[in-house]
């Protein structure tokens, strides 16, 4: 599906951003608009700070900031990144770094301001829009997050993770058809990446389209043959499609890859029980019991979902 981009990239970037913000805010509910305004409070000081810091000092400030972050010293990191901005107020790297640090300090409204500054200064770069989308999504502003993810995907169409986040947020917002389309494009972009096949399979499973889900989960196991979780998920999809021998095979593979996971033994035992292989089922129930605690909520959810899919 070809994405249409409603904004001109060659216009003045400051006007471009203002137009985008107005369009987004007009589309919000009053509750969403209030939450957005709370994140971009007007008491944030100007980003274009006067300073006599030499540009060559920015690299040292970046190194110091990264070291502080590694030590958990977020305030010190922010101070270092401020020196980067003082050396070059238009630096994309500096604004992204300080915004990320503000997020760690639970100061999202300041992070948003810096991401926006980065977007204004570098209108052809996708990263600021993607990170804005991440912040908005975190606070439940899904419509605004989708708008930012769309910009990121438009500016970097070959980045599968950007498209994945757009698809996931569209799905959460109830825009199912486009979510599936975007996730399929993501899979096309990164066709040998198991994770994206798994993600598409998970979407199909949530829609109870289990045949399609099983197909994508199988591809995930092909591209990540040593991932036990993908094998277990494939087994669950086969349970939904009533392909019990295939389900048992997938669970056995998960057990071969991770023999100490009791949940896999429980799922295989349940499958054997459905197949009438009582002795095999009993053996794996015992094995699961010897391994200790299992994820009872996970196993119970699988059992309930499989039962509902048979209704």
mmCIF file of C-alpha atoms in Angstrom:
data_model
loop_
_atom_site.group_PDB
_atom_site.id
_atom_site.type_symbol
_atom_site.label_atom_id
_atom_site.label_comp_id
_atom_site.label_asym_id
_atom_site.label_seq_id
_atom_site.Cartn_x
_atom_site.Cartn_y
_atom_site.Cartn_z
ATOM 1 C CA UNK A 1 0.000 0.000 0.000
ATOM 2 C CA UNK A 2 1.480 3.322 -1.104
ATOM 3 C CA UNK A 3 1.550 5.945 1.637
ATOM 4 C CA UNK A 4 0.466 9.485 0.820
ATOM 5 C CA UNK A 5 2.366 12.213 2.593
ATOM 6 C CA UNK A 6 0.218 15.316 3.090
ATOM 7 C CA UNK A 7 3.024 17.785 3.771
ATOM 8 C CA UNK A 8 5.586 19.375 1.479
ATOM 9 C CA UNK A 9 9.127 18.615 2.567
ATOM 10 C CA UNK A 10 10.612 21.537 0.663
ATOM 11 C CA UNK A 11 8.692 24.249 2.492
ATOM 12 C CA UNK A 12 10.079 26.096 5.479
ATOM 13 C CA UNK A 13 10.549 23.397 8.160
ATOM 14 C CA UNK A 14 9.245 25.631 10.951
ATOM 15 C CA UNK A 15 6.013 26.331 9.066
ATOM 16 C CA UNK A 16 5.839 22.649 8.135
ATOM 17 C CA UNK A 17 5.977 21.565 11.768
ATOM 18 C CA UNK A 18 3.450 24.188 12.856
ATOM 19 C CA UNK A 19 1.006 22.979 10.207
ATOM 20 C CA UNK A 20 1.438 19.368 11.278
ATOM 21 C CA UNK A 21 0.880 20.217 14.930
ATOM 22 C CA UNK A 22 -2.306 22.159 14.172
ATOM 23 C CA UNK A 23 -3.690 19.372 12.026
ATOM 24 C CA UNK A 24 -2.933 16.812 14.689
ATOM 25 C CA UNK A 25 -4.406 18.794 17.562
ATOM 26 C CA UNK A 26 -7.605 19.468 15.614
ATOM 27 C CA UNK A 27 -8.085 15.713 15.201
ATOM 28 C CA UNK A 28 -7.853 15.002 18.935
ATOM 29 C CA UNK A 29 -10.635 14.553 21.415
ATOM 30 C CA UNK A 30 -10.690 17.174 24.199
ATOM 31 C CA UNK A 31 -9.198 14.637 26.612
ATOM 32 C CA UNK A 32 -6.351 13.780 24.235
ATOM 33 C CA UNK A 33 -5.679 17.442 23.509
ATOM 34 C CA UNK A 34 -5.428 18.206 27.220
ATOM 35 C CA UNK A 35 -2.979 15.370 27.726
ATOM 36 C CA UNK A 36 -0.904 16.548 24.788
ATOM 37 C CA UNK A 37 -0.810 20.112 26.072
ATOM 38 C CA UNK A 38 0.382 18.823 29.444
ATOM 39 C CA UNK A 39 3.334 17.207 27.685
ATOM 40 C CA UNK A 40 4.424 20.409 25.927
ATOM 41 C CA UNK A 41 4.149 22.936 28.729
ATOM 42 C CA UNK A 42 5.168 26.470 27.891
ATOM 43 C CA UNK A 43 7.722 26.818 30.666
ATOM 44 C CA UNK A 44 10.448 25.039 28.695
ATOM 45 C CA UNK A 45 13.310 27.358 28.023
ATOM 46 C CA UNK A 46 14.453 28.154 24.498
ATOM 47 C CA UNK A 47 16.650 25.582 22.827
ATOM 48 C CA UNK A 48 18.769 28.193 21.040
ATOM 49 C CA UNK A 49 20.979 29.079 23.981
ATOM 50 C CA UNK A 50 23.742 31.642 23.633
ATOM 51 C CA UNK A 51 27.123 30.193 24.479
ATOM 52 C CA UNK A 52 30.796 30.507 23.731
ATOM 53 C CA UNK A 53 31.322 26.731 23.795
ATOM 54 C CA UNK A 54 33.490 25.700 20.869
ATOM 55 C CA UNK A 55 32.014 23.171 18.421
ATOM 56 C CA UNK A 56 34.912 20.788 19.027
ATOM 57 C CA UNK A 57 33.831 20.496 22.655
ATOM 58 C CA UNK A 58 30.568 18.863 21.578
ATOM 59 C CA UNK A 59 32.246 15.506 21.038
ATOM 60 C CA UNK A 60 33.683 15.532 24.548
ATOM 61 C CA UNK A 61 30.288 16.531 25.965
ATOM 62 C CA UNK A 62 28.662 13.621 24.105
ATOM 63 C CA UNK A 63 31.183 11.188 25.542
ATOM 64 C CA UNK A 64 30.645 12.523 29.070
ATOM 65 C CA UNK A 65 26.882 12.359 28.700
ATOM 66 C CA UNK A 66 26.997 8.758 27.509
ATOM 67 C CA UNK A 67 29.254 7.808 30.416
ATOM 68 C CA UNK A 68 26.897 9.462 32.904
ATOM 69 C CA UNK A 69 23.921 7.621 31.423
ATOM 70 C CA UNK A 70 25.770 4.313 31.656
ATOM 71 C CA UNK A 71 26.259 5.026 35.365
ATOM 72 C CA UNK A 72 22.619 6.000 35.869
ATOM 73 C CA UNK A 73 23.449 9.676 36.403
ATOM 74 C CA UNK A 74 20.664 11.116 34.278
ATOM 75 C CA UNK A 75 20.826 14.736 35.475
ATOM 76 C CA UNK A 76 24.560 14.867 34.831
ATOM 77 C CA UNK A 77 23.994 13.382 31.378
ATOM 78 C CA UNK A 78 21.404 16.052 30.601
ATOM 79 C CA UNK A 79 23.860 18.767 31.622
ATOM 80 C CA UNK A 80 26.489 17.312 29.300
ATOM 81 C CA UNK A 81 24.068 17.070 26.403
ATOM 82 C CA UNK A 82 23.040 20.684 26.986
ATOM 83 C CA UNK A 83 26.636 21.641 26.264
ATOM 84 C CA UNK A 84 26.324 19.790 22.959
ATOM 85 C CA UNK A 85 23.291 21.907 22.083
ATOM 86 C CA UNK A 86 25.043 25.089 23.167
ATOM 87 C CA UNK A 87 27.868 24.226 20.780
ATOM 88 C CA UNK A 88 25.440 23.480 17.924
ATOM 89 C CA UNK A 89 21.766 24.355 18.533
ATOM 90 C CA UNK A 90 20.739 22.574 15.316
ATOM 91 C CA UNK A 91 22.514 19.278 16.079
ATOM 92 C CA UNK A 92 20.210 16.317 15.450
ATOM 93 C CA UNK A 93 22.336 14.015 17.575
ATOM 94 C CA UNK A 94 22.379 16.420 20.518
ATOM 95 C CA UNK A 95 18.613 16.906 20.593
ATOM 96 C CA UNK A 96 17.940 13.188 20.270
ATOM 97 C CA UNK A 97 20.372 12.390 23.075
ATOM 98 C CA UNK A 98 19.001 14.944 25.499
ATOM 99 C CA UNK A 99 15.418 13.967 24.664
ATOM 100 C CA UNK A 100 16.192 10.316 25.375
ATOM 101 C CA UNK A 101 17.728 11.368 28.688
ATOM 102 C CA UNK A 102 14.648 13.414 29.594
ATOM 103 C CA UNK A 103 12.519 10.330 29.003
ATOM 104 C CA UNK A 104 14.655 8.431 31.491
ATOM 105 C CA UNK A 105 14.069 11.281 33.942
ATOM 106 C CA UNK A 106 10.276 11.023 33.419
ATOM 107 C CA UNK A 107 10.204 14.494 31.860
ATOM 108 C CA UNK A 108 8.349 13.559 28.709
ATOM 109 C CA UNK A 109 7.158 17.066 27.907
ATOM 110 C CA UNK A 110 10.767 18.240 27.597
ATOM 111 C CA UNK A 111 11.665 15.188 25.544
ATOM 112 C CA UNK A 112 8.825 16.027 23.140
ATOM 113 C CA UNK A 113 10.102 19.586 22.786
ATOM 114 C CA UNK A 114 13.578 18.375 21.823
ATOM 115 C CA UNK A 115 12.274 15.779 19.394
ATOM 116 C CA UNK A 116 10.196 18.512 17.767
ATOM 117 C CA UNK A 117 13.217 20.777 17.586
ATOM 118 C CA UNK A 118 15.133 17.969 15.873
ATOM 119 C CA UNK A 119 12.268 17.485 13.415
ATOM 120 C CA UNK A 120 12.199 21.206 12.599
ATOM 121 C CA UNK A 121 15.944 21.380 12.059
ATOM 122 C CA UNK A 122 16.124 18.159 10.035
ATOM 123 C CA UNK A 123 12.813 17.798 8.169
ATOM 124 C CA UNK A 124 14.074 14.932 6.013
ATOM 125 C CA UNK A 125 15.172 12.735 8.919
ATOM 126 C CA UNK A 126 12.849 10.032 10.205
ATOM 127 C CA UNK A 127 14.302 9.478 13.691
ATOM 128 C CA UNK A 128 12.661 12.441 15.487
ATOM 129 C CA UNK A 129 9.222 11.497 14.188
ATOM 130 C CA UNK A 130 9.660 7.868 15.167
ATOM 131 C CA UNK A 131 10.701 8.825 18.685
ATOM 132 C CA UNK A 132 7.815 11.260 18.989
ATOM 133 C CA UNK A 133 5.537 8.407 18.012
ATOM 134 C CA UNK A 134 7.043 6.269 20.755
ATOM 135 C CA UNK A 135 6.403 8.948 23.390
ATOM 136 C CA UNK A 136 2.839 9.630 22.277
ATOM 137 C CA UNK A 137 2.093 5.909 22.168
ATOM 138 C CA UNK A 138 3.424 5.499 25.693
ATOM 139 C CA UNK A 139 0.891 8.061 26.910
ATOM 140 C CA UNK A 140 -2.013 6.571 24.990
ATOM 141 C CA UNK A 141 -2.142 9.293 22.323
ATOM 142 C CA UNK A 142 -2.523 6.744 19.560
ATOM 143 C CA UNK A 143 -3.822 9.046 16.830
ATOM 144 C CA UNK A 144 -0.918 11.444 17.253
ATOM 145 C CA UNK A 145 1.508 8.523 17.503
ATOM 146 C CA UNK A 146 0.174 7.102 14.235
ATOM 147 C CA UNK A 147 0.685 10.481 12.533
ATOM 148 C CA UNK A 148 4.326 10.563 13.645
ATOM 149 C CA UNK A 149 4.955 6.936 12.687
ATOM 150 C CA UNK A 150 3.518 7.686 9.236
ATOM 151 C CA UNK A 151 6.040 10.487 8.782
ATOM 152 C CA UNK A 152 8.875 8.232 9.902
ATOM 153 C CA UNK A 153 7.816 5.504 7.470
ATOM 154 C CA UNK A 154 7.449 8.006 4.640
ATOM 155 C CA UNK A 155 10.935 9.390 5.262
ATOM 156 C CA UNK A 156 12.520 5.958 5.788
ATOM 157 C CA UNK A 157 10.353 3.421 3.921
ATOM 158 C CA UNK A 158 12.953 0.654 4.060
ATOM 159 C CA UNK A 159 13.133 0.644 7.862
ATOM 160 C CA UNK A 160 11.015 -2.376 8.870
ATOM 161 C CA UNK A 161 10.892 -1.489 12.561
ATOM 162 C CA UNK A 162 9.329 1.907 11.890
ATOM 163 C CA UNK A 163 6.639 0.233 9.780
ATOM 164 C CA UNK A 164 6.153 -2.460 12.428
ATOM 165 C CA UNK A 165 5.448 0.166 15.105
ATOM 166 C CA UNK A 166 3.019 1.915 12.773
ATOM 167 C CA UNK A 167 1.227 -1.372 12.093
ATOM 168 C CA UNK A 168 1.100 -2.308 15.768
ATOM 169 C CA UNK A 169 -0.316 1.076 16.781
ATOM 170 C CA UNK A 170 -2.872 1.025 13.969
ATOM 171 C CA UNK A 171 -3.978 -2.396 15.215
ATOM 172 C CA UNK A 172 -4.306 -1.098 18.781
ATOM 173 C CA UNK A 173 -6.317 1.856 17.488
ATOM 174 C CA UNK A 174 -8.742 -0.481 15.730
ATOM 175 C CA UNK A 175 -7.599 0.264 12.176
ATOM 176 C CA UNK A 176 -7.227 -3.433 11.452
ATOM 177 C CA UNK A 177 -7.175 -3.487 7.668
ATOM 178 C CA UNK A 178 -4.388 -0.937 7.327
ATOM 179 C CA UNK A 179 -2.498 -2.525 10.222
ATOM 180 C CA UNK A 180 -2.396 -5.842 8.356
ATOM 181 C CA UNK A 181 -1.390 -4.092 5.122
ATOM 182 C CA UNK A 182 1.464 -2.254 6.830
ATOM 183 C CA UNK A 183 2.612 -5.411 8.590
ATOM 184 C CA UNK A 184 2.639 -7.277 5.282
ATOM 185 C CA UNK A 185 4.769 -4.502 3.770
ATOM 186 C CA UNK A 186 7.058 -4.818 6.760
ATOM 187 C CA UNK A 187 7.457 -8.539 6.088
ATOM 188 C CA UNK A 188 8.206 -7.808 2.440
ATOM 189 C CA UNK A 189 10.893 -5.325 3.463
ATOM 190 C CA UNK A 190 12.539 -7.777 5.873
ATOM 191 C CA UNK A 191 11.425 -11.106 4.452
ATOM 192 C CA UNK A 192 14.101 -13.166 6.219
ATOM 193 C CA UNK A 193 13.569 -11.640 9.662
ATOM 194 C CA UNK A 194 11.690 -14.121 11.840
ATOM 195 C CA UNK A 195 10.373 -11.484 14.230
ATOM 196 C CA UNK A 196 8.229 -9.742 11.633
ATOM 197 C CA UNK A 197 6.715 -13.025 10.459
ATOM 198 C CA UNK A 198 5.915 -13.750 14.100
ATOM 199 C CA UNK A 199 4.377 -10.280 14.534
ATOM 200 C CA UNK A 200 2.157 -10.724 11.472
ATOM 201 C CA UNK A 201 1.190 -14.187 12.674
ATOM 202 C CA UNK A 202 0.279 -12.751 16.051
ATOM 203 C CA UNK A 203 -2.003 -10.201 14.388
ATOM 204 C CA UNK A 204 -3.738 -12.944 12.426
ATOM 205 C CA UNK A 205 -4.118 -14.993 15.609
ATOM 206 C CA UNK A 206 -5.759 -12.074 17.418
ATOM 207 C CA UNK A 207 -8.241 -11.922 14.552
ATOM 208 C CA UNK A 208 -8.800 -15.696 14.827
ATOM 209 C CA UNK A 209 -7.385 -16.182 11.338
ATOM 210 C CA UNK A 210 -5.441 -19.204 12.492
ATOM 211 C CA UNK A 211 -4.505 -20.731 9.142
ATOM 212 C CA UNK A 212 -2.753 -17.518 8.126
ATOM 213 C CA UNK A 213 -1.248 -17.208 11.593
ATOM 214 C CA UNK A 214 0.164 -20.733 11.383
ATOM 215 C CA UNK A 215 1.714 -19.966 7.991
ATOM 216 C CA UNK A 216 3.549 -16.911 9.342
ATOM 217 C CA UNK A 217 4.598 -18.675 12.542
ATOM 218 C CA UNK A 218 6.033 -21.508 10.469
ATOM 219 C CA UNK A 219 8.100 -18.994 8.502
ATOM 220 C CA UNK A 220 9.314 -17.552 11.801
ATOM 221 C CA UNK A 221 10.616 -20.992 12.777
ATOM 222 C CA UNK A 222 12.285 -21.349 9.368
ATOM 223 C CA UNK A 223 14.215 -18.103 9.754
ATOM 224 C CA UNK A 224 14.907 -18.613 13.472
ATOM 225 C CA UNK A 225 15.177 -22.413 13.822
ATOM 226 C CA UNK A 226 16.761 -22.222 17.272
ATOM 227 C CA UNK A 227 14.077 -20.064 18.874
ATOM 228 C CA UNK A 228 11.977 -22.278 21.136
ATOM 229 C CA UNK A 229 9.269 -19.653 21.651
ATOM 230 C CA UNK A 230 8.475 -19.424 17.944
ATOM 231 C CA UNK A 231 8.165 -23.216 17.794
ATOM 232 C CA UNK A 232 5.781 -23.161 20.754
ATOM 233 C CA UNK A 233 3.693 -20.423 19.114
ATOM 234 C CA UNK A 234 3.529 -22.488 15.935
ATOM 235 C CA UNK A 235 2.283 -25.427 17.984
ATOM 236 C CA UNK A 236 -0.448 -23.275 19.489
ATOM 237 C CA UNK A 237 -1.592 -22.145 16.032
ATOM 238 C CA UNK A 238 -1.771 -25.776 14.917
ATOM 239 C CA UNK A 239 -3.943 -26.518 17.949
ATOM 240 C CA UNK A 240 -6.333 -23.823 16.767
ATOM 241 C CA UNK A 241 -6.469 -25.350 13.291
ATOM 242 C CA UNK A 242 -6.953 -28.827 14.812
ATOM 243 C CA UNK A 243 -3.746 -30.084 13.224
ATOM 244 C CA UNK A 244 -2.812 -32.100 16.284
ATOM 245 C CA UNK A 245 0.118 -34.106 14.832
ATOM 246 C CA UNK A 246 1.701 -30.875 13.576
ATOM 247 C CA UNK A 247 1.094 -29.237 16.945
ATOM 248 C CA UNK A 248 2.785 -32.125 18.734
ATOM 249 C CA UNK A 249 5.745 -31.900 16.357
ATOM 250 C CA UNK A 250 6.135 -28.163 16.994
ATOM 251 C CA UNK A 251 5.964 -28.619 20.771
ATOM 252 C CA UNK A 252 8.538 -31.416 20.591
ATOM 253 C CA UNK A 253 10.838 -29.057 18.702
ATOM 254 C CA UNK A 254 10.330 -26.383 21.370
ATOM 255 C CA UNK A 255 11.238 -28.953 24.021
ATOM 256 C CA UNK A 256 14.349 -30.025 22.110
ATOM 257 C CA UNK A 257 15.459 -26.396 22.051
ATOM 258 C CA UNK A 258 14.509 -25.712 25.670
ATOM 259 C CA UNK A 259 13.980 -29.003 27.527
ATOM 260 C CA UNK A 260 13.679 -27.345 30.934
ATOM 261 C CA UNK A 261 10.583 -25.277 30.159
ATOM 262 C CA UNK A 262 7.717 -27.056 31.942
ATOM 263 C CA UNK A 263 5.051 -25.095 30.040
ATOM 264 C CA UNK A 264 6.090 -26.751 26.787
ATOM 265 C CA UNK A 265 5.735 -30.180 28.387
ATOM 266 C CA UNK A 266 2.242 -29.282 29.598
ATOM 267 C CA UNK A 267 1.230 -28.129 26.111
ATOM 268 C CA UNK A 268 2.626 -31.274 24.510
ATOM 269 C CA UNK A 269 0.888 -33.401 27.141
ATOM 270 C CA UNK A 270 -2.424 -31.644 26.435
ATOM 271 C CA UNK A 271 -1.922 -32.305 22.723
ATOM 272 C CA UNK A 272 -1.182 -35.977 23.272
ATOM 273 C CA UNK A 273 -4.271 -36.230 25.468
ATOM 274 C CA UNK A 274 -6.429 -34.782 22.678
ATOM 275 C CA UNK A 275 -4.877 -37.316 20.289
ATOM 276 C CA UNK A 276 -5.775 -40.167 22.655
ATOM 277 C CA UNK A 277 -2.118 -40.922 23.421
ATOM 278 C CA UNK A 278 -2.709 -41.224 27.143
ATOM 279 C CA UNK A 279 0.643 -42.768 28.114
ATOM 280 C CA UNK A 280 2.625 -40.137 26.241
ATOM 281 C CA UNK A 281 0.512 -37.414 27.826
ATOM 282 C CA UNK A 282 1.057 -38.814 31.330
ATOM 283 C CA UNK A 283 4.817 -38.961 30.783
ATOM 284 C CA UNK A 284 5.007 -35.288 29.869
ATOM 285 C CA UNK A 285 2.695 -34.222 32.679
ATOM 286 C CA UNK A 286 5.089 -36.000 35.065
ATOM 287 C CA UNK A 287 8.080 -34.409 33.381
ATOM 288 C CA UNK A 288 6.529 -30.970 33.737
ATOM 289 C CA UNK A 289 5.836 -31.642 37.401
ATOM 290 C CA UNK A 290 9.460 -32.614 38.035
ATOM 291 C CA UNK A 291 10.699 -29.428 36.396
ATOM 292 C CA UNK A 292 8.825 -27.333 38.922
ATOM 293 C CA UNK A 293 6.663 -24.252 38.535
ATOM 294 C CA UNK A 294 5.276 -23.534 35.089
ATOM 295 C CA UNK A 295 3.533 -20.529 33.593
ATOM 296 C CA UNK A 296 0.049 -21.564 34.603
ATOM 297 C CA UNK A 297 -1.544 -18.375 33.268
ATOM 298 C CA UNK A 298 0.027 -18.946 29.850
ATOM 299 C CA UNK A 299 -1.026 -22.595 29.663
ATOM 300 C CA UNK A 300 -4.525 -21.807 30.912
ATOM 301 C CA UNK A 301 -4.907 -19.002 28.365
ATOM 302 C CA UNK A 302 -3.872 -21.331 25.551
ATOM 303 C CA UNK A 303 -6.351 -23.958 26.721
ATOM 304 C CA UNK A 304 -9.168 -21.397 26.903
ATOM 305 C CA UNK A 305 -8.381 -19.884 23.505
ATOM 306 C CA UNK A 306 -8.190 -23.274 21.829
ATOM 307 C CA UNK A 307 -11.506 -24.252 23.393
ATOM 308 C CA UNK A 308 -13.137 -21.035 22.128
ATOM 309 C CA UNK A 309 -11.724 -21.511 18.629
ATOM 310 C CA UNK A 310 -13.555 -24.847 18.444
ATOM 311 C CA UNK A 311 -16.920 -23.299 19.241
#
